[in-house]
């Protein structure tokens, strides 16, 4: 997201968000491959089949309903990867179908975890309730990004909520199912420990924000070094708009694509209003 944003700033075009992003750090054709969709499908397939496999008892009866809920969640997120691939390969799907599928997947995640807590301990309920807050914020961000695709803050907000969900999932697992014998054992009914868990959630929110800001700073630094990025792109825009034809006349190019910034269109309109005796031809 940062790379696309700074590239747009450098070339004087509009930032345009998308449900998945290519990986510019890859080489050759891989730069244009939907690596994110493939990676998502690979990881989700592993999670889905493991949840199904471990949900069966020794006599092959499906007894772990919690695994069934997790597998259902994996399925919907896997469908987002399928939609991403279909759109990449130009299947005639309705507009914004990738965002709609993403919203449906997060909505199903919210519903599954909302009714995943009946009869559980207080700390368990608190941890999953905090997760629900992050999921709900993610749904709002998806809708905003779908509506305002040229706003980098909407795209980054969706990424922020997604990363916050992921890190908090790990934290929930660490608290409820300590991985090591020496790990701290949480008291499920201790109010003070519930307050500590809430504080840890706030720490997660802060760390995710700092990490994203650091990534943005690194990408901005690389753009300045590699592309000579600077805020004032007027000179570059003028060069793109004004070209010399073979007979020496000055041509103002107005056939900019949809990704051109409003500044370019304003400049082109201004240049096209120059008097004809100035040797300007508009097409």
XYZ file of N, CA and C in Angstrom:
849
model
N 0.834 -1.208 0.000
C 0.000 0.000 0.000
C 0.869 1.259 0.000
N 1.879 1.283 0.864
C 2.771 2.440 0.905
C 3.511 2.606 -0.422
N 3.970 1.507 -0.991
C 4.688 1.586 -2.260
C 3.795 2.165 -3.359
N 2.566 1.695 -3.437
C 1.668 2.215 -4.464
C 1.349 3.688 -4.220
N 1.196 4.045 -2.964
C 0.874 5.436 -2.632
C 2.015 6.374 -2.997
N 3.244 6.018 -2.619
C 4.376 6.895 -2.911
C 4.686 6.923 -4.409
N 4.441 5.814 -5.096
C 4.612 5.806 -6.549
C 3.618 6.758 -7.207
N 2.377 6.731 -6.739
C 1.374 7.648 -7.276
C 1.756 9.103 -7.006
N 2.264 9.376 -5.812
C 2.696 10.732 -5.492
C 3.844 11.172 -6.403
N 4.755 10.263 -6.671
C 5.912 10.611 -7.490
C 5.508 10.931 -8.924
N 4.597 10.136 -9.490
C 4.211 10.327 -10.879
C 2.999 11.240 -11.047
N 2.503 11.814 -9.944
C 1.403 12.756 -10.056
C 0.079 12.120 -10.416
N -0.145 10.882 -10.003
C -1.402 10.194 -10.288
C -2.132 9.914 -8.979
N -3.332 9.418 -9.098
C -4.126 9.097 -7.916
C -3.758 7.727 -7.363
N -3.702 7.656 -6.048
C -3.613 6.341 -5.408
C -4.931 5.610 -5.616
N -4.834 4.321 -5.927
C -6.030 3.509 -6.131
C -5.865 2.207 -5.368
N -6.747 1.972 -4.406
C -6.634 0.785 -3.576
C -7.213 -0.429 -4.275
N -6.937 -1.604 -3.735
C -7.486 -2.858 -4.249
C -7.540 -3.849 -3.090
N -8.333 -4.901 -3.281
C -8.499 -5.878 -2.202
C -7.201 -6.606 -1.900
N -6.406 -6.908 -2.933
C -5.086 -7.505 -2.746
C -4.071 -6.641 -3.482
N -2.817 -6.761 -3.088
C -1.753 -5.961 -3.673
C -0.666 -6.874 -4.204
N -0.069 -6.479 -5.330
C 1.047 -7.235 -5.870
C 2.288 -7.013 -5.010
N 3.310 -7.830 -5.248
C 4.557 -7.743 -4.481
C 5.644 -7.153 -5.374
N 5.909 -5.852 -5.296
C 6.900 -5.232 -6.182
C 8.320 -5.683 -5.908
N 8.570 -6.326 -4.771
C 9.922 -6.769 -4.454
C 10.299 -8.047 -5.195
N 9.337 -8.696 -5.856
C 9.625 -9.921 -6.589
C 10.187 -9.593 -7.969
N 10.710 -10.601 -8.634
C 11.363 -10.405 -9.928
C 10.509 -10.947 -11.064
N 10.710 -10.375 -12.238
C 10.086 -10.876 -13.459
C 8.574 -10.876 -13.410
N 8.003 -11.974 -13.905
C 6.547 -12.076 -13.972
C 5.896 -12.114 -12.592
N 6.653 -12.540 -11.595
C 6.068 -12.675 -10.261
C 5.576 -11.343 -9.711
N 6.095 -10.224 -10.240
C 5.619 -8.918 -9.780
C 4.129 -8.734 -10.054
N 3.651 -9.323 -11.155
C 2.257 -9.157 -11.551
C 1.367 -10.315 -11.115
N 1.933 -11.317 -10.520
C 1.121 -12.454 -10.065
C 0.364 -12.089 -8.797
N -0.839 -12.656 -8.632
C -1.593 -12.420 -7.380
C -1.048 -13.281 -6.245
N 0.184 -12.997 -5.825
C 0.861 -13.810 -4.812
C 0.056 -13.841 -3.520
N -0.549 -12.714 -3.165
C -1.316 -12.653 -1.918
C -2.482 -13.636 -1.947
N -3.168 -13.737 -3.096
C -4.299 -14.662 -3.203
C -3.827 -16.115 -3.105
N -2.725 -16.451 -3.794
C -2.200 -17.815 -3.715
C -1.753 -18.158 -2.291
N -1.055 -17.218 -1.656
C -0.570 -17.467 -0.295
C -1.745 -17.635 0.674
N -2.773 -16.815 0.480
C -3.953 -16.908 1.333
C -4.632 -18.270 1.168
N -4.793 -18.715 -0.067
C -5.432 -20.008 -0.310
C -4.598 -21.154 0.269
N -3.287 -21.064 0.152
C -2.415 -22.128 0.663
C -2.550 -22.256 2.180
N -2.427 -21.131 2.873
C -2.494 -21.178 4.344
C -3.880 -21.584 4.828
N -4.919 -21.057 4.184
C -6.281 -21.356 4.610
C -6.616 -22.825 4.361
N -6.119 -23.385 3.275
C -6.383 -24.798 2.989
C -5.787 -25.688 4.074
N -4.566 -25.355 4.506
C -3.944 -26.128 5.591
C -4.781 -26.020 6.863
N -5.164 -24.786 7.229
C -5.961 -24.600 8.440
C -7.302 -25.308 8.365
N -7.949 -25.242 7.203
C -9.269 -25.854 7.050
C -9.198 -27.366 7.239
N -8.266 -28.014 6.552
C -8.197 -29.476 6.629
C -7.713 -29.958 7.996
N -6.845 -29.189 8.653
C -6.422 -29.570 9.993
C -7.565 -29.458 10.998
N -8.383 -28.416 10.863
C -9.540 -28.272 11.754
C -10.521 -29.423 11.559
N -10.743 -29.793 10.307
C -11.671 -30.904 10.034
C -11.097 -32.217 10.554
N -9.813 -32.447 10.282
C -9.192 -33.722 10.665
C -9.176 -33.892 12.182
N -8.770 -32.850 12.910
C -8.676 -32.960 14.361
C -10.033 -32.867 15.050
N -11.080 -32.533 14.303
C -12.408 -32.472 14.893
C -13.078 -33.822 15.018
N -12.510 -34.858 14.385
C -13.087 -36.207 14.452
C -12.508 -36.978 15.631
N -13.324 -37.842 16.198
C -12.865 -38.747 17.253
C -12.213 -39.969 16.612
N -11.763 -40.905 17.441
C -11.090 -42.090 16.924
C -12.019 -42.972 16.107
N -13.320 -42.935 16.380
C -14.266 -43.729 15.596
C -14.860 -42.905 14.448
N -14.159 -41.804 14.070
C -14.523 -40.962 12.940
C -15.912 -40.348 13.068
N -16.179 -39.857 14.266
C -17.374 -39.040 14.497
C -16.921 -37.612 14.772
N -17.551 -36.666 14.115
C -17.145 -35.270 14.294
C -17.728 -34.774 15.613
N -16.863 -34.564 16.593
C -17.311 -34.268 17.943
C -16.923 -32.860 18.409
N -15.945 -32.252 17.771
C -15.461 -30.940 18.213
C -16.143 -29.850 17.394
N -17.222 -29.308 17.938
C -17.981 -28.287 17.204
C -17.166 -26.999 17.050
N -16.281 -26.725 18.015
C -15.412 -25.559 17.886
C -14.552 -25.631 16.640
N -14.040 -26.813 16.338
C -13.286 -26.992 15.095
C -14.160 -26.737 13.876
N -15.427 -27.143 13.966
C -16.340 -26.888 12.854
C -16.538 -25.403 12.615
N -16.621 -24.623 13.702
C -16.752 -23.176 13.550
C -15.504 -22.578 12.911
N -14.346 -23.026 13.375
C -13.102 -22.512 12.802
C -12.990 -22.874 11.320
N -13.354 -24.096 10.968
C -13.293 -24.519 9.572
C -14.248 -23.693 8.707
N -15.422 -23.372 9.259
C -16.368 -22.538 8.525
C -15.776 -21.155 8.260
N -15.117 -20.595 9.273
C -14.462 -19.306 9.093
C -13.375 -19.400 8.024
N -12.566 -20.453 8.062
C -11.526 -20.643 7.052
C -12.129 -20.719 5.649
N -13.272 -21.393 5.538
C -13.889 -21.554 4.223
C -14.231 -20.207 3.597
N -14.829 -19.314 4.368
C -15.228 -18.028 3.815
C -14.016 -17.180 3.433
N -12.970 -17.233 4.254
C -11.769 -16.494 3.874
C -11.094 -17.131 2.661
N -11.219 -18.454 2.521
C -10.714 -19.096 1.314
C -11.457 -18.643 0.070
N -12.748 -18.394 0.205
C -13.522 -17.897 -0.931
C -13.054 -16.517 -1.379
N -12.555 -15.704 -0.434
C -12.009 -14.407 -0.856
C -10.803 -14.613 -1.769
N -9.974 -15.619 -1.478
C -8.848 -15.908 -2.360
C -9.304 -16.363 -3.735
N -10.364 -17.174 -3.778
C -10.896 -17.629 -5.073
C -11.403 -16.439 -5.882
N -12.143 -15.543 -5.246
C -12.659 -14.361 -5.950
C -11.509 -13.488 -6.437
N -10.480 -13.333 -5.616
C -9.319 -12.542 -6.033
C -8.686 -13.115 -7.299
N -8.566 -14.438 -7.356
C -7.970 -15.063 -8.533
C -8.868 -14.912 -9.756
N -10.174 -15.076 -9.575
C -11.090 -14.931 -10.708
C -11.044 -13.516 -11.265
N -10.983 -12.534 -10.411
C -10.902 -11.151 -10.878
C -9.559 -10.870 -11.548
N -8.498 -11.462 -11.029
C -7.188 -11.259 -11.642
C -7.152 -11.802 -13.059
N -7.807 -12.934 -13.277
C -7.834 -13.543 -14.600
C -9.064 -13.122 -15.415
N -9.629 -11.963 -15.057
C -10.628 -11.255 -15.865
C -11.947 -12.003 -16.026
N -12.368 -12.729 -15.017
C -13.696 -13.308 -15.059
C -14.741 -12.209 -14.913
N -15.876 -12.344 -15.620
C -16.885 -11.260 -15.602
C -17.721 -11.259 -14.324
N -17.105 -10.850 -13.235
C -17.799 -10.767 -11.952
C -18.292 -9.337 -11.725
N -19.296 -9.153 -10.872
C -19.795 -7.796 -10.590
C -18.705 -6.928 -9.981
N -18.807 -5.618 -10.153
C -17.808 -4.716 -9.567
C -17.758 -4.853 -8.046
N -16.568 -4.695 -7.515
C -16.327 -4.737 -6.062
C -16.661 -6.088 -5.440
N -16.707 -7.138 -6.251
C -17.026 -8.452 -5.707
C -15.961 -8.924 -4.712
N -14.707 -8.506 -4.923
C -13.645 -8.890 -3.986
C -13.873 -8.265 -2.619
N -14.311 -6.998 -2.589
C -14.587 -6.348 -1.304
C -15.839 -6.938 -0.645
N -16.841 -7.246 -1.457
C -18.070 -7.814 -0.910
C -17.786 -9.174 -0.281
N -16.976 -9.999 -0.952
C -16.641 -11.312 -0.400
C -15.811 -11.168 0.866
N -14.909 -10.194 0.875
C -14.109 -9.953 2.071
C -14.993 -9.522 3.239
N -15.958 -8.654 2.951
C -16.877 -8.204 3.994
C -17.716 -9.358 4.515
N -18.174 -10.230 3.621
C -18.962 -11.391 4.040
C -18.139 -12.317 4.922
N -16.869 -12.521 4.573
C -16.010 -13.394 5.366
C -15.810 -12.836 6.776
N -15.562 -11.534 6.873
C -15.347 -10.932 8.193
C -16.650 -10.918 8.988
N -17.779 -10.724 8.299
C -19.075 -10.770 8.983
C -19.339 -12.161 9.552
N -19.057 -13.210 8.787
C -19.227 -14.576 9.293
C -18.278 -14.840 10.458
N -17.059 -14.317 10.377
C -16.124 -14.442 11.500
C -16.700 -13.803 12.753
N -17.292 -12.611 12.596
C -17.883 -11.913 13.733
C -19.017 -12.725 14.346
N -19.896 -13.257 13.505
C -21.038 -14.025 14.009
C -20.579 -15.297 14.710
N -19.614 -15.993 14.120
C -19.137 -17.241 14.710
C -18.508 -17.010 16.083
N -17.698 -15.957 16.217
C -17.053 -15.710 17.497
C -18.000 -15.063 18.504
N -19.020 -14.365 18.003
C -19.987 -13.766 18.915
C -20.738 -14.853 19.690
N -21.055 -15.948 19.023
C -21.806 -17.028 19.664
C -20.905 -18.234 19.941
N -19.623 -17.932 20.189
C -18.621 -18.957 20.455
C -18.303 -19.040 21.952
N -18.998 -18.217 22.753
C -18.544 -17.986 24.120
C -19.503 -18.480 25.185
N -20.568 -19.125 24.814
C -21.568 -19.534 25.807
C -20.958 -20.508 26.813
N -21.122 -20.183 28.100
C -20.662 -21.059 29.165
C -19.179 -21.019 29.436
N -18.443 -20.054 28.851
C -16.998 -19.989 29.046
C -16.637 -19.117 30.239
N -15.392 -19.204 30.646
C -14.901 -18.433 31.778
C -14.855 -16.944 31.422
N -14.819 -16.112 32.473
C -14.883 -14.665 32.266
C -13.707 -14.153 31.440
N -12.512 -14.624 31.711
C -11.349 -14.159 30.964
C -11.446 -14.563 29.500
N -11.910 -15.775 29.255
C -12.088 -16.255 27.883
C -13.072 -15.359 27.144
N -14.172 -15.019 27.780
C -15.181 -14.156 27.156
C -14.583 -12.781 26.868
N -13.810 -12.233 27.802
C -13.208 -10.920 27.605
C -12.253 -10.917 26.421
N -11.413 -11.932 26.323
C -10.446 -11.993 25.231
C -11.139 -12.027 23.877
N -12.192 -12.819 23.770
C -12.905 -12.904 22.494
C -13.755 -11.667 22.235
N -14.213 -10.997 23.275
C -14.955 -9.751 23.077
C -14.052 -8.664 22.503
N -12.827 -8.580 23.018
C -11.862 -7.631 22.456
C -11.567 -7.962 20.995
N -11.509 -9.257 20.683
C -11.331 -9.659 19.293
C -12.502 -9.192 18.437
N -13.722 -9.283 18.970
C -14.896 -8.833 18.235
C -14.822 -7.346 17.908
N -14.257 -6.548 18.815
C -14.099 -5.120 18.539
C -13.206 -4.900 17.323
N -12.108 -5.641 17.264
C -11.202 -5.516 16.121
C -11.873 -5.977 14.831
N -12.682 -7.047 14.917
C -13.379 -7.542 13.729
C -14.408 -6.523 13.247
N -15.172 -5.948 14.172
C -16.175 -4.947 13.798
C -15.519 -3.729 13.160
N -14.392 -3.279 13.726
C -13.670 -2.156 13.127
C -13.189 -2.522 11.726
N -12.766 -3.775 11.533
C -12.338 -4.216 10.210
C -13.459 -4.161 9.197
N -14.670 -4.544 9.599
C -15.816 -4.475 8.681
C -16.082 -3.036 8.248
N -16.030 -2.121 9.198
C -16.248 -0.706 8.867
C -15.186 -0.220 7.882
N -13.939 -0.616 8.116
C -12.851 -0.178 7.239
C -12.993 -0.754 5.828
N -13.469 -1.980 5.720
C -13.671 -2.574 4.393
C -14.715 -1.787 3.615
N -15.811 -1.432 4.270
C -16.856 -0.652 3.600
C -16.315 0.717 3.171
N -15.559 1.360 4.037
C -14.994 2.670 3.704
C -14.000 2.562 2.553
N -13.166 1.530 2.566
C -12.199 1.374 1.484
C -12.890 1.092 0.164
N -13.957 0.298 0.187
C -14.706 0.013 -1.032
C -15.323 1.286 -1.603
N -15.734 2.195 -0.710
C -16.352 3.451 -1.150
C -15.309 4.489 -1.569
N -14.196 4.564 -0.825
C -13.176 5.587 -1.090
C -11.850 4.890 -1.424
N -11.758 4.381 -2.636
C -10.579 3.629 -3.032
C -9.356 4.512 -3.257
N -9.553 5.799 -3.379
C -8.418 6.683 -3.594
C -7.896 7.286 -2.295
N -8.369 6.786 -1.158
C -7.955 7.297 0.139
C -7.033 6.278 0.806
N -5.783 6.641 0.981
C -4.803 5.719 1.549
C -5.137 5.377 2.994
N -5.769 6.303 3.727
C -6.081 6.041 5.127
C -7.098 4.913 5.276
N -8.054 4.825 4.371
C -9.028 3.725 4.432
C -8.347 2.387 4.198
N -7.442 2.343 3.235
C -6.726 1.096 2.960
C -5.840 0.702 4.139
N -5.125 1.680 4.686
C -4.247 1.384 5.816
C -5.048 0.986 7.062
N -6.227 1.563 7.224
C -7.067 1.201 8.371
C -7.516 -0.249 8.273
N -7.878 -0.667 7.074
C -8.244 -2.079 6.904
C -7.065 -3.001 7.216
N -5.870 -2.625 6.747
C -4.679 -3.418 7.048
C -4.396 -3.425 8.543
N -4.580 -2.282 9.182
C -4.327 -2.179 10.625
C -5.239 -3.130 11.401
N -6.525 -3.116 11.098
C -7.467 -3.990 11.809
C -7.170 -5.456 11.536
N -6.734 -5.781 10.328
C -6.416 -7.164 10.000
C -5.207 -7.649 10.797
N -4.165 -6.827 10.852
C -2.970 -7.217 11.613
C -3.288 -7.300 13.108
N -4.109 -6.369 13.591
C -4.478 -6.400 15.013
C -5.244 -7.681 15.345
N -6.132 -8.101 14.451
C -6.813 -9.381 14.664
C -5.818 -10.523 14.762
N -4.841 -10.535 13.844
C -3.883 -11.634 13.815
C -3.028 -11.711 15.063
N -2.497 -10.570 15.498
C -1.649 -10.597 16.694
C -2.462 -10.939 17.931
N -3.724 -10.472 17.973
C -4.552 -10.792 19.148
C -4.983 -12.255 19.148
N -5.153 -12.851 17.984
C -5.395 -14.302 17.930
C -4.250 -15.047 18.597
N -3.018 -14.660 18.265
C -1.863 -15.319 18.885
C -1.874 -15.108 20.398
N -2.220 -13.896 20.816
C -2.230 -13.608 22.251
C -3.295 -14.426 22.971
N -4.455 -14.586 22.353
C -5.510 -15.407 22.957
C -5.023 -16.837 23.148
N -4.388 -17.388 22.111
C -3.868 -18.748 22.229
C -2.818 -18.880 23.317
N -1.972 -17.847 23.448
C -0.914 -17.894 24.459
C -1.499 -17.840 25.867
N -2.577 -17.056 26.047
C -3.175 -16.916 27.380
C -3.999 -18.154 27.752
N -4.846 -18.602 26.834
C -5.744 -19.714 27.159
C -5.043 -21.068 27.109
N -4.058 -21.200 26.228
C -3.367 -22.483 26.072
C -1.861 -22.225 26.130
N -1.307 -21.996 27.320
C 0.133 -21.690 27.448
C 0.980 -22.756 26.763
N 1.900 -22.325 25.882
C 2.620 -23.305 25.049
C 3.725 -24.055 25.776
N 4.223 -23.513 26.895
C 5.344 -24.139 27.583
C 4.968 -24.453 29.033
N 5.555 -25.492 29.590
C 5.255 -25.811 31.005
C 5.587 -24.666 31.953
N 6.592 -23.865 31.612
C 6.987 -22.763 32.478
C 6.189 -21.484 32.223
N 5.255 -21.505 31.244
C 4.482 -20.307 30.920
C 3.560 -19.933 32.076
N 3.283 -18.651 32.169
C 2.399 -18.155 33.229
C 0.993 -18.706 33.032
N 0.381 -19.169 34.119
C -0.976 -19.721 34.072
C -1.949 -18.641 34.542
N -2.866 -18.269 33.671
C -3.806 -17.208 33.972
C -4.987 -17.750 34.774
N -5.439 -16.945 35.716
C -6.624 -17.271 36.503
C -7.845 -16.731 35.753
N -8.700 -17.623 35.309
C -9.815 -17.242 34.460
C -10.826 -16.332 35.157
N -10.844 -16.304 36.488
C -11.847 -15.522 37.218
C -11.248 -14.340 37.979
N -9.982 -14.069 37.794
C -9.319 -12.977 38.508
C -9.567 -11.657 37.774
N -10.209 -10.709 38.462
C -10.542 -9.431 37.835
C -9.286 -8.640 37.477
N -8.277 -8.663 38.319
C -7.052 -7.936 38.032
C -6.362 -8.476 36.774
N -6.372 -9.778 36.613
C -5.768 -10.351 35.410
C -6.591 -10.008 34.162
N -7.882 -9.866 34.317
C -8.703 -9.403 33.190
C -8.334 -7.970 32.812
N -8.037 -7.143 33.823
C -7.593 -5.779 33.543
C -6.245 -5.789 32.823
N -5.366 -6.691 33.218
C -4.069 -6.818 32.548
C -4.268 -7.233 31.087
N -5.192 -8.178 30.849
C -5.459 -8.623 29.478
C -5.961 -7.469 28.624
N -6.826 -6.620 29.184
C -7.312 -5.454 28.442
C -6.171 -4.501 28.127
N -5.260 -4.319 29.080
C -4.102 -3.461 28.865
C -3.200 -4.032 27.772
N -3.047 -5.347 27.750
C -2.226 -5.976 26.710
C -2.835 -5.744 25.333
N -4.171 -5.772 25.246
C -4.826 -5.487 23.964
C -4.474 -4.074 23.493
N -4.477 -3.112 24.419
C -4.098 -1.748 24.057
C -2.646 -1.697 23.591
N -1.782 -2.487 24.227
C -0.392 -2.546 23.789
C -0.289 -3.100 22.370
N -1.084 -4.111 22.075
C -1.102 -4.647 20.711
C -1.490 -3.553 19.718
N -2.528 -2.794 20.045
C -2.963 -1.728 19.151
C -1.850 -0.708 18.923
N -1.098 -0.387 19.976
C -0.019 0.587 19.851
C 1.145 0.022 19.034
N 1.518 -1.230 19.293
C 2.661 -1.822 18.592
C 2.361 -1.972 17.107
N 1.150 -2.405 16.767
C 0.783 -2.534 15.358
C 0.868 -1.184 14.662
N 0.407 -0.140 15.315
C 0.484 1.200 14.740
C 1.932 1.616 14.510
N 2.796 1.392 15.503
C 4.201 1.770 15.378
C 4.888 0.986 14.263
N 4.570 -0.305 14.154
C 5.173 -1.122 13.097
C 4.745 -0.613 11.721
N 3.473 -0.273 11.571
C 3.005 0.234 10.280
C 3.645 1.578 9.949
N 3.781 2.438 10.940
C 4.458 3.719 10.702
C 5.920 3.499 10.312
N 6.555 2.529 10.938
C 7.951 2.232 10.595
C 8.061 1.718 9.162
N 7.127 0.852 8.769
C 7.129 0.350 7.391
C 6.932 1.501 6.413
N 5.989 2.391 6.724
C 5.770 3.546 5.855
C 7.003 4.420 5.760
N 7.695 4.609 6.873
C 8.914 5.410 6.845
C 10.009 4.775 6.007
N 10.176 3.457 6.118
C 11.192 2.761 5.327
C 10.874 2.851 3.838
N 9.610 2.635 3.474
C 9.225 2.700 2.066
C 9.415 4.119 1.523
N 9.069 5.131 2.318
C 9.275 6.512 1.889
C 10.759 6.802 1.684
N 11.598 6.309 2.578
C 13.042 6.512 2.451
C 13.575 5.854 1.178
N 13.132 4.625 0.898
C 13.582 3.930 -0.305
C 13.118 4.643 -1.563
N 11.911 5.194 -1.533
C 11.420 5.922 -2.705
C 12.231 7.188 -2.938
N 12.613 7.848 -1.880
C 13.428 9.046 -2.051
C 14.796 8.714 -2.634
N 15.348 7.584 -2.238
C 16.669 7.199 -2.729
C 16.613 6.637 -4.145
N 15.603 5.800 -4.421
C 15.554 5.109 -5.712
C 14.899 5.975 -6.778
N 13.793 6.630 -6.421
C 13.033 7.383 -7.410
C 13.218 8.880 -7.280
N 13.965 9.323 -6.291
C 14.105 10.756 -6.111
C 12.789 11.411 -5.790
N 12.011 10.762 -4.940
C 10.654 11.238 -4.636
C 10.707 12.612 -3.965
N 9.805 13.501 -4.388
C 9.625 14.787 -3.740
C 8.176 15.195 -3.890
N 7.741 16.099 -3.060
C 6.331 16.445 -3.016
C 5.886 17.230 -4.239
N 6.748 18.084 -4.774
C 6.360 18.952 -5.866
C 6.517 18.220 -7.174
N 5.429 17.756 -7.761
C 5.474 17.001 -9.012
C 4.970 17.820 -10.187
N 4.841 19.142 -10.018
C 4.270 19.956 -11.083
C 5.137 19.922 -12.333
N 6.470 19.955 -12.145
C 7.341 19.935 -13.316
C 7.169 18.665 -14.112
N 7.036 17.547 -13.406
C 6.864 16.276 -14.108
C 5.523 16.221 -14.820
N 4.469 16.736 -14.181
C 3.146 16.740 -14.795
C 3.148 17.575 -16.056
N 3.803 18.752 -16.011
C 3.864 19.607 -17.186
C 4.577 18.909 -18.333
N 5.655 18.182 -18.014
C 6.366 17.465 -19.067
C 5.486 16.398 -19.696
N 4.641 15.750 -18.881
C 3.759 14.713 -19.416
C 2.682 15.314 -20.289
N 2.196 16.500 -19.914
C 1.089 17.091 -20.643
C 1.537 17.794 -21.915
N 2.692 18.442 -21.885
C 3.149 19.247 -23.018
C 4.235 18.487 -23.742
N 3.999 18.190 -25.001
C 4.958 17.483 -25.831
C 5.099 18.215 -27.153
N 6.224 18.014 -27.799
C 6.474 18.635 -29.095
C 6.195 17.627 -30.198
N 5.440 18.060 -31.226
C 5.147 17.179 -32.350
C 6.290 17.229 -33.353
N 6.185 16.423 -34.415
C 7.254 16.334 -35.409
C 7.431 17.622 -36.187
N 6.358 18.422 -36.328
C 6.467 19.675 -37.079
C 6.805 20.859 -36.202
N 7.109 20.607 -34.939
C 7.540 21.675 -34.051
C 6.441 22.319 -33.244
N 5.163 21.981 -33.498
C 4.073 22.545 -32.713
C 4.044 21.918 -31.321
N 3.500 22.669 -30.394
C 3.353 22.162 -29.031
C 2.008 21.483 -28.891
N 2.014 20.265 -28.376
C 0.791 19.482 -28.233
C 0.515 19.294 -26.750
N -0.716 19.610 -26.363
C -1.152 19.381 -25.000
C -1.976 18.115 -24.981
N -1.486 17.098 -24.271
C -2.146 15.788 -24.261
C -3.197 15.758 -23.155
N -4.449 15.511 -23.565
C -5.550 15.492 -22.602
C -6.128 14.112 -22.383
N -5.622 13.116 -23.088
C -6.219 11.775 -22.992
C -5.615 11.006 -21.842
N -5.676 11.587 -20.649
C -5.171 10.900 -19.453
C -6.136 9.821 -19.035
N -5.610 8.767 -18.445
C -6.496 7.688 -17.998
C -7.158 8.062 -16.684
N -7.992 7.133 -16.178
C -8.788 7.414 -14.982
C -7.930 7.586 -13.737
N -6.700 7.098 -13.781
C -5.864 7.185 -12.591
C -5.134 8.509 -12.474
N -5.266 9.400 -13.483
C -4.590 10.680 -13.423
C -5.167 11.514 -12.294
N -4.367 12.324 -11.691
C -4.837 13.151 -10.588
C -5.639 14.319 -11.105
N -6.428 14.918 -10.204
C -7.224 16.065 -10.577
C -6.337 17.233 -10.977
N -5.135 17.315 -10.430
C -4.234 18.402 -10.769
C -3.881 18.358 -12.248
N -3.660 17.138 -12.757
C -3.303 17.018 -14.169
C -4.435 17.509 -15.060
N -5.681 17.159 -14.729
C -6.791 17.579 -15.554
C -6.977 19.092 -15.493
N -6.745 19.663 -14.300
C -6.850 21.109 -14.185
C -5.785 21.791 -15.027
N -4.560 21.263 -15.015
C -3.495 21.850 -15.796
C -3.778 21.719 -17.283
N -4.301 20.557 -17.673
C -4.570 20.371 -19.094
C -5.663 21.322 -19.563
N -6.690 21.530 -18.709
C -7.731 22.467 -19.076
C -7.182 23.881 -19.186
N -6.281 24.255 -18.310
C -5.680 25.579 -18.349
C -4.841 25.767 -19.596
N -4.051 24.741 -19.930
C -3.195 24.844 -21.106
C -4.004 24.873 -22.392
N -5.131 24.160 -22.399
C -5.949 24.142 -23.612
C -6.629 25.473 -23.863
N -6.679 26.329 -22.826
C -7.303 27.644 -22.998
C -6.319 28.698 -23.465
N -5.059 28.333 -23.698
C -4.095 29.301 -24.205
C -4.524 29.778 -25.599
N -4.199 31.000 -26.004
C -4.592 31.504 -27.336
C -3.916 30.701 -28.433
N -4.611 30.594 -29.560
C -4.106 29.767 -30.662
C -2.848 30.339 -31.271
N -2.650 31.687 -31.166
C -1.454 32.232 -31.802
C -0.194 31.867 -31.036
N -0.351 31.258 -29.841
C 0.827 30.848 -29.098
C 1.423 29.553 -29.630
N 0.814 29.006 -30.679
C 1.346 27.779 -31.271
C 0.970 26.547 -30.501
N -0.218 26.519 -29.882
C -0.653 25.378 -29.088
C -1.737 24.643 -29.847
N -1.588 23.348 -29.972
C -2.605 22.506 -30.577
C -3.101 21.539 -29.552
N -4.419 21.447 -29.360
C -4.990 20.539 -28.365
C -5.653 19.377 -29.048
N -5.455 18.164 -28.467
C -6.105 16.977 -29.006
C -6.669 16.197 -27.847
